[in-house]
Coordinates of C-alpha atoms (C1' of nucleotides) in Angstrom, one line a residue:
Chain A
X332 CA 12.9 -9.3 -38.5
X333 CA 15.9 -6.8 -38.0
X334 CA 14.8 -4.2 -41.2
X335 CA 11.5 -4.8 -39.4
X336 CA 13.1 -3.3 -36.4
X337 CA 15.6 -1.3 -38.3
X338 CA 12.5 0.6 -40.2
X339 CA 11.1 0.7 -36.6
X340 CA 13.4 2.8 -34.9
X341 CA 13.9 5.0 -37.9
X342 CA 10.6 5.5 -37.7
X343 CA 10.9 6.1 -33.9
X344 CA 14.1 8.6 -34.3
X345 CA 11.9 10.6 -36.6
X346 CA 9.4 11.0 -34.2
X347 CA 11.7 11.7 -31.5
X348 CA 13.2 14.8 -33.8
X349 CA 10.1 16.0 -34.8
X350 CA 8.8 16.4 -31.1
X351 CA 11.6 18.1 -30.5
X352 CA 11.3 20.6 -33.0
X353 CA 8.3 22.6 -30.8
X354 CA 8.5 21.0 -27.2
X355 CA 5.3 21.6 -25.4
X356 CA 4.5 20.0 -21.9
X357 CA 1.9 20.5 -19.7
X358 CA 1.2 19.6 -15.6
X359 CA -2.2 18.4 -15.5
X360 CA -3.9 18.7 -11.9
X361 CA -7.5 17.6 -10.5
X362 CA -8.3 20.5 -7.9
X363 CA -9.3 17.8 -5.3
X364 CA -6.9 18.9 -2.9
X365 CA -3.5 20.4 -1.6
X366 CA -0.1 20.1 -4.4
X367 CA 1.0 17.0 -2.9
X368 CA 5.5 16.8 -3.2
X369 CA 5.4 13.8 -5.7
X370 CA 3.1 16.8 -7.9
X371 CA 5.3 19.5 -7.4
X372 CA 8.0 16.5 -8.9
X373 CA 6.4 15.9 -11.9
X374 CA 5.9 19.5 -12.5
X375 CA 9.1 20.1 -12.0
X376 CA 10.1 17.8 -14.3
X377 CA 8.0 18.9 -17.1
X378 CA 9.3 22.6 -16.1
X379 CA 13.0 21.1 -16.7
X380 CA 12.4 19.5 -19.6
X381 CA 10.0 22.7 -21.3
X382 CA 12.7 25.1 -20.2
X383 CA 15.9 23.2 -21.4
X384 CA 14.5 22.9 -25.6
X385 CA 13.0 25.8 -25.1
X386 CA 9.6 24.5 -24.7
X387 CA 6.3 25.7 -23.7
X388 CA 4.9 24.9 -19.9
X389 CA 2.1 24.9 -18.8
X390 CA -1.1 24.3 -16.4
X391 CA -4.1 22.8 -17.7
X392 CA -6.6 22.0 -14.7
X393 CA -8.5 19.3 -14.6
X394 CA -11.7 19.1 -13.4
X395 CA -14.0 16.5 -14.7
X396 CA -14.7 15.2 -11.9
X397 CA -17.0 17.5 -10.2
X398 CA -17.7 15.2 -6.8
X399 CA -14.3 15.4 -5.8
X400 CA -14.2 18.8 -6.8
X401 CA -12.8 20.7 -3.3
X402 CA -13.0 25.0 -2.8
X403 CA -9.1 26.9 -3.4
X404 CA -7.3 24.2 -4.9
X405 CA -6.7 25.6 -8.3
X406 CA -5.2 28.9 -6.2
X407 CA -3.4 26.7 -3.7
X408 CA -1.6 25.0 -6.4
X409 CA -1.3 28.2 -9.0
X410 CA 0.5 29.2 -5.7
X411 CA 2.3 26.5 -4.4
X412 CA 4.1 26.4 -8.2
X413 CA 5.0 30.0 -7.4
X414 CA 6.8 29.3 -4.9
X415 CA 8.7 26.8 -6.1
X416 CA 9.6 29.1 -8.7
X417 CA 7.9 26.7 -12.0
X418 CA 6.8 29.8 -14.0
X419 CA 4.0 28.7 -15.9
X420 CA 3.7 29.8 -19.7
X421 CA 0.1 28.9 -20.7
X422 CA -2.4 28.2 -18.3
X423 CA -5.5 29.8 -16.3
X424 CA -3.7 32.8 -15.4
X425 CA -1.9 33.2 -18.2
X426 CA -3.6 32.4 -21.0
X427 CA -2.0 31.7 -24.1
X428 CA -3.4 30.1 -27.5
X429 CA -4.7 26.9 -27.2
X430 CA -7.9 27.2 -24.1
X431 CA -9.9 27.2 -22.2
X432 CA -6.7 25.4 -19.7
X433 CA -9.9 24.7 -18.1
X434 CA -11.0 21.2 -18.3
X435 CA -15.1 22.2 -17.0
X436 CA -14.7 25.4 -19.5
X437 CA -13.8 22.8 -22.7
X438 CA -17.3 20.4 -22.5
X439 CA -18.7 20.9 -25.2
X440 CA -15.3 20.3 -27.3
X441 CA -15.5 16.9 -25.8
X442 CA -18.7 15.4 -27.1
X443 CA -17.5 16.3 -30.4
X444 CA -15.0 13.7 -30.3
X445 CA -16.1 10.9 -28.5
X446 CA -19.4 11.2 -31.4
X447 CA -16.4 10.7 -33.7
X448 CA -15.2 7.7 -31.6
X449 CA -18.9 7.0 -32.3
X450 CA -19.2 7.1 -36.3
X451 CA -16.1 5.2 -36.5
X452 CA -17.1 2.0 -34.8
X453 CA -14.6 2.2 -31.7
X454 CA -16.7 3.4 -29.6
X455 CA -20.3 2.5 -28.1
X456 CA -23.2 3.8 -26.7
X457 CA -23.8 2.0 -22.5
X458 CA -26.2 2.0 -20.4
X459 CA -26.0 -0.7 -17.9
X460 CA -26.5 1.1 -14.1
X461 CA -23.9 1.6 -11.6
X462 CA -25.1 -1.1 -9.8
X463 CA -25.3 -3.6 -12.2
X464 CA -22.1 -3.4 -13.1
X465 CA -21.4 -3.5 -8.8
X466 CA -23.5 -6.8 -9.1
X467 CA -21.7 -7.9 -11.4
X468 CA -17.9 -7.1 -10.0
X469 CA -19.3 -8.5 -6.7
X470 CA -20.2 -11.6 -7.9
X471 CA -17.0 -12.0 -10.2
X472 CA -14.6 -11.4 -7.3
X473 CA -16.8 -14.2 -5.2
X474 CA -16.3 -16.5 -8.1
X475 CA -12.6 -15.5 -7.8
X476 CA -12.4 -13.4 -10.7
X477 CA -12.7 -10.4 -12.4
X478 CA -15.1 -8.7 -14.3
X479 CA -14.1 -6.9 -17.1
X480 CA -16.4 -5.3 -19.3
X481 CA -14.7 -6.5 -23.2
X482 CA -15.8 -8.7 -26.2
X483 CA -16.4 -11.9 -23.5
X484 CA -19.1 -10.0 -22.0
X485 CA -20.3 -7.1 -24.2
X486 CA -23.2 -8.9 -25.8
X487 CA -24.8 -9.6 -22.4
X488 CA -24.5 -6.6 -21.1
X489 CA -27.3 -3.3 -22.8
X490 CA -25.8 -1.7 -24.9
X491 CA -25.5 -0.5 -28.8
X492 CA -23.5 -3.5 -29.8
X493 CA -26.2 -5.9 -28.3
X494 CA -29.1 -4.1 -28.9
X495 CA -31.0 -3.4 -31.9
X496 CA -30.2 -0.2 -33.7
X497 CA -33.5 1.4 -33.3
X498 CA -34.4 -0.1 -29.3
X499 CA -31.4 1.9 -28.7
X500 CA -32.1 4.8 -30.6
X501 CA -35.7 4.8 -28.2
X502 CA -33.4 5.1 -25.5
X503 CA -30.9 7.6 -26.6
X504 CA -35.0 9.6 -27.4
X505 CA -36.2 9.2 -24.5
X506 CA -33.4 10.5 -22.8
X507 CA -32.3 7.4 -20.4
X508 CA -29.2 7.8 -19.3
X509 CA -25.8 6.8 -20.9
X510 CA -22.4 6.3 -21.2
X511 CA -19.4 6.4 -24.3
X512 CA -17.4 3.7 -24.0
X513 CA -14.0 2.8 -26.0
X514 CA -14.5 -0.8 -28.2
X515 CA -11.3 -2.4 -26.9
X516 CA -9.9 -4.2 -30.3
X517 CA -9.7 -8.0 -28.9
X518 CA -6.5 -10.6 -28.7
X519 CA -4.0 -7.5 -30.4
X520 CA -0.9 -7.3 -29.0
X521 CA 0.3 -3.5 -29.1
X522 CA 3.7 -1.8 -28.8
X523 CA 4.8 1.0 -27.2
X524 CA 7.5 3.3 -26.3
X525 CA 8.3 5.2 -23.0
X526 CA 11.4 7.2 -22.8
X527 CA 12.2 5.8 -19.2
X528 CA 11.2 2.9 -19.9
X529 CA 12.0 1.7 -23.6
X530 CA 9.6 -0.4 -25.6
X531 CA 6.6 -2.3 -24.0
X532 CA 3.8 -4.9 -25.6
X533 CA 1.0 -5.4 -24.1
X534 CA -2.0 -7.8 -25.3
X535 CA -5.4 -6.1 -25.6
X536 CA -7.0 -8.9 -24.8
X537 CA -6.7 -8.2 -21.1
X538 CA -7.8 -4.8 -21.3
X539 CA -11.6 -3.3 -20.8
X540 CA -13.8 -0.5 -22.5
X541 CA -13.1 2.2 -21.1
X542 CA -15.9 4.5 -20.0
X543 CA -14.6 7.8 -22.0
X544 CA -18.0 9.6 -21.4
X545 CA -20.1 9.8 -18.0
X546 CA -23.6 10.6 -17.8
X547 CA -23.5 13.9 -16.5
X548 CA -22.2 15.1 -19.8
X549 CA -18.5 15.4 -18.0
X550 CA -15.8 13.1 -20.4
X551 CA -13.5 11.3 -18.4
X552 CA -9.8 11.5 -17.9
X553 CA -9.3 9.2 -20.8
X554 CA -11.2 11.4 -23.8
X555 CA -10.6 14.7 -22.2
X556 CA -6.6 14.6 -21.8
X557 CA -6.4 12.8 -24.7
X558 CA -7.8 15.2 -27.0
X559 CA -6.5 18.1 -25.0
X560 CA -3.1 17.1 -25.7
X561 CA -3.8 16.7 -29.0
X562 CA -5.6 20.2 -29.8
X563 CA -2.9 21.9 -27.4
X564 CA -0.3 20.0 -29.6
X565 CA 1.2 18.6 -26.6
X566 CA 4.3 16.9 -27.5
X567 CA 6.0 15.1 -24.8
X568 CA 3.5 13.6 -21.9
X569 CA 5.6 13.7 -18.5
X570 CA 3.1 11.9 -15.9
X571 CA 3.8 9.7 -12.9
X572 CA 3.7 6.0 -13.6
X573 CA 0.5 5.6 -12.2
X574 CA -0.9 6.2 -15.9
X575 CA 1.4 3.5 -17.6
X576 CA -1.7 1.2 -17.3
X577 CA -3.9 3.0 -19.1
X578 CA -1.5 4.0 -22.0
X579 CA -2.5 1.4 -24.0
X580 CA -5.5 2.3 -24.7
X581 CA -4.3 5.7 -24.8
X582 CA -2.5 5.0 -28.3
X583 CA -5.2 3.3 -29.2
X584 CA -7.6 6.0 -29.1
X585 CA -4.4 8.2 -30.7
X586 CA -4.9 5.0 -34.0
X587 CA -8.6 5.5 -33.7
X588 CA -8.4 9.5 -34.0
X589 CA -5.3 9.2 -36.3
X590 CA -3.5 11.1 -34.6
X591 CA 0.1 11.3 -34.2
X592 CA 0.2 10.5 -29.8
X593 CA 3.2 12.0 -28.0
X594 CA 6.0 10.9 -26.7
X595 CA 5.7 9.4 -23.4
X596 CA 7.8 9.4 -20.2
X597 CA 6.2 7.7 -16.8
X598 CA 8.1 8.4 -13.8
X599 CA 8.2 6.6 -10.6
X600 CA 6.9 6.6 -7.9
X601 CA 8.1 8.4 -4.6
X602 CA 7.7 6.3 -1.5
X603 CA 7.3 7.2 2.4
X604 CA 11.0 7.0 4.3
X605 CA 10.4 3.6 6.4
X606 CA 8.5 0.8 5.8
X607 CA 6.4 0.3 1.5
X608 CA 4.4 2.1 -1.0
X609 CA 4.2 5.5 -1.9
X610 CA 4.5 8.9 -0.1
X611 CA 1.6 10.6 1.8
X612 CA 0.0 13.1 4.3
X613 CA 0.6 10.8 6.9
X614 CA 3.7 9.6 6.6
X615 CA 4.1 13.5 7.1
X616 CA 2.3 13.6 9.8
X617 CA 4.0 10.6 11.6
X618 CA 7.1 11.5 10.7
X619 CA 7.1 15.2 11.6
X620 CA 7.8 16.2 7.7
X621 CA 6.0 18.0 5.7
X622 CA 4.8 16.4 2.6
X623 CA 2.4 19.8 0.3
X624 CA 4.9 23.1 -0.6
X625 CA 2.9 25.3 1.6
X626 CA 0.3 25.1 4.1
X627 CA -3.2 23.7 3.3
X628 CA -5.6 26.1 4.5
X629 CA -9.1 24.0 3.8
X630 CA -11.0 21.4 6.0
X631 CA -8.2 19.4 6.8
X632 CA -5.3 21.7 7.4
X633 CA -1.6 20.2 6.6
X634 CA 1.4 21.7 7.0
X635 CA 4.1 22.8 3.9
X636 CA 8.0 22.9 3.4
X637 CA 7.4 27.0 2.6
X638 CA 6.0 27.2 6.5
X639 CA 8.2 24.6 7.5
X640 CA 11.0 27.0 7.3
X641 CA 12.0 25.7 3.8
X642 CA 13.7 27.8 0.8
X643 CA 12.2 27.7 -2.3
X644 CA 15.4 26.7 -3.6
X645 CA 16.8 23.3 -1.9
X646 CA 13.5 22.3 -2.1
X647 CA 13.4 21.4 -5.2
X648 CA 17.3 21.2 -5.7
X649 CA 16.2 18.0 -3.5
X650 CA 13.1 17.3 -5.4
X651 CA 14.9 17.1 -8.6
X652 CA 17.5 14.8 -7.4
X653 CA 14.8 12.6 -6.9
X654 CA 14.7 10.3 -9.2
X655 CA 16.9 11.9 -11.6
X656 CA 21.0 12.8 -11.0
X657 CA 22.6 14.6 -14.1
X658 CA 25.7 11.5 -13.9
X659 CA 27.9 14.3 -12.1
X660 CA 29.0 14.6 -8.2
X661 CA 27.8 18.0 -8.2
X662 CA 24.7 17.9 -5.6
X663 CA 23.8 21.4 -5.3
X664 CA 21.5 23.0 -8.3
X665 CA 20.3 26.6 -8.6
X666 CA 17.4 25.8 -10.9
X667 CA 19.1 27.9 -14.1
X668 CA 21.6 24.2 -13.5
X669 CA 19.1 22.3 -13.4
X670 CA 17.6 23.2 -16.6
X671 CA 20.9 23.2 -18.0
X672 CA 21.6 20.2 -16.8
X673 CA 18.7 18.1 -17.0
X674 CA 17.3 14.8 -19.5
X675 CA 15.0 12.9 -19.6
X676 CA 17.3 10.1 -20.0
X677 CA 18.6 10.4 -17.0
X678 CA 15.6 9.9 -14.9
X679 CA 15.9 6.4 -12.5
X680 CA 13.5 3.5 -13.9
X681 CA 12.3 2.7 -9.8
X682 CA 10.2 4.7 -7.1
X683 CA 12.5 6.6 -4.9
X684 CA 12.3 6.9 -0.5
X685 CA 11.9 9.8 0.3
X686 CA 14.6 10.9 2.9
X687 CA 13.5 14.0 4.9
X688 CA 17.2 13.9 6.6
X689 CA 18.7 15.0 3.2
X690 CA 15.9 17.7 3.1
X691 CA 17.0 19.2 6.0
X692 CA 20.8 18.9 4.8
X693 CA 19.7 20.8 1.5
X694 CA 18.3 23.9 2.8
X695 CA 21.4 24.2 5.5
X696 CA 23.5 24.7 2.4
X697 CA 21.2 27.2 0.7
X698 CA 21.3 28.7 4.2
X699 CA 25.2 28.9 4.5
X700 CA 24.8 31.0 0.8
X701 CA 22.5 33.7 2.7
X702 CA 24.1 37.2 3.9
X703 CA 23.5 37.7 7.4
X704 CA 21.8 40.7 6.5
X705 CA 19.1 39.2 5.1
X706 CA 19.2 36.4 7.4
X707 CA 18.8 39.0 10.1
X708 CA 15.6 40.3 8.3
X709 CA 14.5 37.1 8.4
X710 CA 15.1 36.2 12.0
X711 CA 13.8 39.7 12.8
X712 CA 9.9 38.1 12.4
X713 CA 10.9 35.3 14.9
X714 CA 12.4 37.5 17.3
X715 CA 9.6 39.8 17.7
X716 CA 7.7 36.3 17.9
X717 CA 9.0 35.9 21.2
X718 CA 8.7 39.8 22.5
X719 CA 12.7 40.8 21.3
X720 CA 13.8 43.3 19.0
X721 CA 17.1 44.8 18.1
X722 CA 18.6 47.3 15.4
X723 CA 19.4 44.9 12.2
X724 CA 23.1 45.5 12.4
X725 CA 23.5 43.9 15.9
X726 CA 21.6 41.1 14.3
X727 CA 23.7 40.7 11.6
X728 CA 26.6 40.2 14.1
X729 CA 24.4 37.8 16.2
X730 CA 23.0 35.7 13.5
X731 CA 26.7 35.4 11.8
X732 CA 27.6 34.1 14.9
X733 CA 25.1 31.5 14.2
X734 CA 24.7 30.8 11.4
X735 CA 26.8 28.2 10.3
X736 CA 25.3 25.5 13.0
X737 CA 22.0 26.3 11.7
X738 CA 19.4 24.8 8.8
X739 CA 16.2 27.0 9.5
X740 CA 15.9 30.2 10.1
X741 CA 14.3 29.4 12.5
X742 CA 15.9 28.0 14.4
X743 CA 18.5 31.1 15.1
X744 CA 16.5 31.3 17.7
X745 CA 17.4 28.2 20.2
X746 CA 21.0 29.1 19.0
X747 CA 20.6 32.0 20.5
X748 CA 17.8 32.7 22.6
X749 CA 20.2 33.6 26.2
X750 CA 21.5 36.4 24.2
X751 CA 18.5 38.1 24.3
X752 CA 17.7 37.3 28.2
X753 CA 20.5 36.4 31.1
X754 CA 20.2 32.6 32.0
X755 CA 17.9 32.6 35.6
X756 CA 18.7 28.9 36.0
X757 CA 22.2 27.3 35.3
X758 CA 22.2 23.6 33.6
X759 CA 23.0 21.0 36.7
X760 CA 25.1 18.9 34.8
X761 CA 27.1 21.5 33.7
X762 CA 27.7 23.0 36.8
X763 CA 28.7 19.6 39.1
X764 CA 31.5 19.8 35.9
X765 CA 32.6 23.3 36.0
X766 CA 31.3 25.0 38.7
X767 CA 34.6 24.4 41.5
X768 CA 35.3 25.7 44.9
X769 CA 37.3 28.5 43.0
X770 CA 35.6 29.1 40.8
X771 CA 33.5 32.4 42.3
X772 CA 37.1 34.0 43.2
X773 CA 38.4 33.3 39.9
X774 CA 35.1 35.0 38.2
X775 CA 35.2 38.2 40.3
X776 CA 38.9 39.1 39.5
X777 CA 37.9 38.3 36.0
X778 CA 34.6 41.2 36.2
X779 CA 37.5 43.4 38.2
X780 CA 39.4 42.7 34.7
X781 CA 36.8 43.3 32.2
X782 CA 35.6 46.8 34.3
X783 CA 38.1 48.4 33.4
X784 CA 38.5 47.7 29.8
X785 CA 38.2 50.7 27.6
X786 CA 38.0 48.4 24.7
X787 CA 34.9 46.1 24.2
X788 CA 35.7 44.4 21.6
X789 CA 36.1 40.4 20.9
X790 CA 39.4 40.9 20.0
X791 CA 40.3 43.1 23.0
X792 CA 38.8 41.3 25.6
X793 CA 40.2 38.1 24.1
X794 CA 43.6 39.8 24.6
X795 CA 43.9 41.1 27.6
X796 CA 41.6 37.7 29.3
X797 CA 44.2 35.5 27.7
X798 CA 47.5 36.7 28.9
X799 CA 45.7 37.7 32.6
X800 CA 45.5 34.1 32.3
X801 CA 48.9 33.1 31.0
X802 CA 50.4 36.1 34.3
X803 CA 48.3 34.7 36.4
X804 CA 49.5 30.6 35.8
X805 CA 45.5 29.8 35.1
X806 CA 44.0 26.9 33.7
X807 CA 42.4 28.1 30.6
X808 CA 39.4 25.7 30.6
X809 CA 38.3 26.3 34.1
X810 CA 38.1 29.9 33.6
X811 CA 36.8 30.3 30.7
X812 CA 34.3 27.3 31.2
X813 CA 33.3 28.7 34.9
X814 CA 32.4 32.1 32.4
X815 CA 30.4 30.4 30.1
X816 CA 28.0 29.2 32.3
X817 CA 27.6 32.6 34.3
X818 CA 26.3 34.3 30.8
X819 CA 25.5 31.3 29.1
X820 CA 23.2 28.7 31.5
X821 CA 24.9 26.2 29.7
X822 CA 28.0 25.0 27.6
X823 CA 26.7 25.7 24.8
X824 CA 26.9 28.5 22.3
X825 CA 29.7 30.3 19.9
X826 CA 32.9 31.6 21.0
X827 CA 32.5 33.5 24.2
X828 CA 34.8 36.9 23.5
X829 CA 32.0 37.3 20.7
X830 CA 29.4 36.8 22.7
X831 CA 30.0 39.1 25.5
X832 CA 31.0 41.6 23.0
X833 CA 27.6 41.3 21.4
X834 CA 26.4 41.7 24.9
X835 CA 27.7 44.7 26.0
X836 CA 30.4 45.6 28.9
X837 CA 27.2 46.2 31.4
X838 CA 25.1 43.7 30.8
X839 CA 28.7 40.8 31.4
X840 CA 29.6 42.1 34.3
X841 CA 25.8 42.3 35.3
X842 CA 25.5 37.9 34.2
X843 CA 28.5 38.1 36.2
X844 CA 27.6 39.4 39.3
X845 CA 24.3 36.9 39.2
X846 CA 26.2 34.3 38.5
X847 CA 28.7 34.6 41.1
X848 CA 25.9 35.0 43.9
X849 CA 24.0 32.3 42.8
X850 CA 26.4 29.5 42.4
X851 CA 29.0 30.1 45.1
X852 CA 26.3 29.1 47.5
Chain B
rG977 C1' -6.4 -13.3 -8.6
rG978 C1' -5.2 -10.7 -13.2
rU979 C1' -1.9 -7.0 -16.7
rC980 C1' 2.3 -4.2 -16.5
rC981 C1' 6.5 -1.5 -13.9
rA982 C1' 11.1 -2.5 -10.9
rU983 C1' 15.0 -4.4 -7.7
rU984 C1' 23.9 -1.6 -6.3
rC985 C1' 25.7 0.7 0.4
rG986 C1' 20.2 1.9 6.0
rU987 C1' 18.6 6.2 2.6
rC988 C1' 19.4 9.0 -3.1
rU989 C1' 22.6 7.0 -6.7
rA990 C1' 27.1 6.5 -10.4
rG991 C1' 29.2 2.6 -13.1
rU992 C1' 31.3 -1.6 -16.2
rG993 C1' 31.3 -8.1 -20.0
rG994 C1' 37.4 -8.3 -16.0
rC995 C1' 36.8 -1.7 -10.8
rU996 C1' 39.9 -1.8 -4.4
rA997 C1' 32.3 -0.9 -7.3
rG998 C1' 32.5 5.7 -7.0
rG999 C1' 29.8 10.5 -4.7
rA1000 C1' 26.0 12.5 -0.9
rC1001 C1' 23.5 12.6 3.8
rG1002 C1' 22.7 9.6 7.7
rU1003 C1' 26.1 6.8 11.6
rC1004 C1' 30.4 5.7 13.7
rA1005 C1' 35.2 6.8 15.3
rG1006 C1' 39.9 10.6 15.6
rG1007 C1' 41.6 15.5 14.6
rU1008 C1' 40.1 21.0 16.0
rU1009 C1' 38.1 24.3 19.6
rU1010 C1' 37.4 27.4 26.4
rU1011 C1' 31.6 25.0 25.1
rC1012 C1' 28.3 22.6 22.2
rA1013 C1' 27.6 22.7 17.6
rU1014 C1' 29.9 23.6 12.6
rC1015 C1' 34.4 22.4 10.0
rC1016 C1' 39.0 18.8 9.0
rU1017 C1' 40.0 13.4 8.7
rG1018 C1' 39.2 8.4 8.4
rG1019 C1' 35.6 4.4 9.1
rU1020 C1' 31.4 1.2 8.3
rA1021 C1' 28.2 -0.2 4.6
rA1022 C1' 25.3 -2.7 -1.3
rC1023 C1' 25.0 -5.4 -7.0
rA1024 C1' 17.8 -10.1 -4.7
rG1025 C1' 18.2 -15.5 -4.6
rG1026 C1' 18.6 -19.4 -8.5
rG1027 C1' 20.1 -20.8 -13.0
rG1028 C1' 22.4 -20.5 -18.4
rU1029 C1' 25.2 -17.0 -22.2
rU1030 C1' 31.0 -16.1 -21.5
rC1031 C1' 37.9 -17.7 -20.8
rG1032 C1' 35.1 -14.6 -17.5
rA1033 C1' 29.2 -11.2 -15.0
rU1034 C1' 26.8 -6.8 -10.9
rU1035 C1' 26.4 -5.5 -16.0
rC1036 C1' 22.8 -9.8 -21.1
rC1037 C1' 19.1 -14.0 -21.1
rC1038 C1' 15.6 -17.1 -18.3
rC1039 C1' 12.9 -18.2 -13.5
rU1040 C1' 11.7 -17.7 -8.8
rA1041 C1' 11.5 -13.5 -4.5
rU1042 C1' 10.4 -8.9 -3.1
rG1043 C1' 8.2 -4.0 -3.6
rG1044 C1' 4.5 -1.5 -6.9
rA1045 C1' 1.0 0.5 -10.7
rC1046 C1' -3.2 -0.6 -12.6
rU1047 C1' -7.9 -3.3 -12.3
rA1048 C1' -14.3 3.5 -11.0
rC1049 C1' -19.7 6.4 -15.0
rC1050 C1' -11.8 9.7 -10.3
rA1051 C1' -7.7 11.9 -11.9

RNA sequence: GGUCCAUUCGUCUAGUGGCUAGGACGUCAGGUUUUCAUCCUGGUAACAGGGGUUCGAUUCCCCUAUGGACUACCA
């Protein structure tokens, strides 16, 4: 028992080391719509693992389902990965020695492998119509059971196992539609390992004879991905947890083919922020955050992170930490740091609830590290959208004043709108609280002071005004709040002296005049 | 229903057979500030439940509960 266990572990370790020699991983989405952040995370973990181990990251398009194919989805997926900074080594655009990388273009390959299984006796032809199977399923359901196409019922259905050879060959020759099914063995325990979940045992009695080859001449996922993974020399299959249930089948198939399976790692799911279940587009719509990297422009549109103002770096940073952590207290990672630190063993086992608030915080952190020049350049577009413009040096100064209080470039406008337009109305609450009987007189006095100032810089004004306040024994808070009210229109914004210095003397005096006349009535 | 997987603060998570169970987001309070925000400081808050094993379990085992995935000629 112990010896068997030891031998088993040795074989496993040996295989593990073999696979580590040439790491080749793939991200294999099907082009059925926009790429979900769950998918992005799967791609990211594959990418990080590949780069960490000097391996190859492959993008394979799994378009074997012609009915679900969506125009534009492939381009969208590629563009999404590009935006994220996930670089594909081999794929539909990049090419490579193991192409083609689109399954629809590999159609001819799959049939041969299906035939190998048939010759082995590990697969067979089945002629049952979808309608017949459907009715068997609903019948079983009515009886409180589940219909499974397996050893128990195989003999009673129409296939090359129940029919005489002459009979099924005749059906084939006549061109009757058929599928190829895997002949699952009965009552056998299969043992396999998952890097994240450890050792798992499943009895084949609970498995069914999965369709490998469809009547439309296309393989199903089970056949296609397995053949491709083998032919493309994939060393590690890192994919979503939804595949864990069909891993026993895949292990059996590797055995039938006589191939060494790759190593597997099944990633936990991303769950919705509230309640239960996995994250979906609906949650994003409902709670006002995106679940896709990019805006999806086809058919039913969906907003994306890029278009919502997120930078790719914090988006990736946030996603990397959702289900994985380095075991240290570091939270902010560049892509290179992620690559250096990543390991599959440190991916968690349980599903992670997505928290949009934390995503915002990551963006905030990254934005703080941008230079004023970068932000000013980006902000200029938002400014134009509001019908304003200014020179880049002035915008740099402006951005510098509010940078630390925003999470997105688009937020800058909310913090700086009053720089571009004098207030027309004044916040009533603030007026009530801060505009006193003598405010008008005091501001008129202040106006005279500013009018005679030569140096209108922030520091110069601060010195002048503060000494004036002190000399006259005025109340600083009373003056400054009233001052802010006429300049900004409400009690918010950066340092007052920075504001008026940016506005300039003429505009400052104008706003005092306007405010005093409107508020002193 | 069946099979498989999972379960540490509200959320993301660290961690260990003996610790005051650590960090981050959020939240709350205080401080700084001429305002708001930022920022700083501090607080709040967790080992799903029940049995074992053990001198001792959050940690190891079993059961229960809860959640999830799969159960297509979809991936």
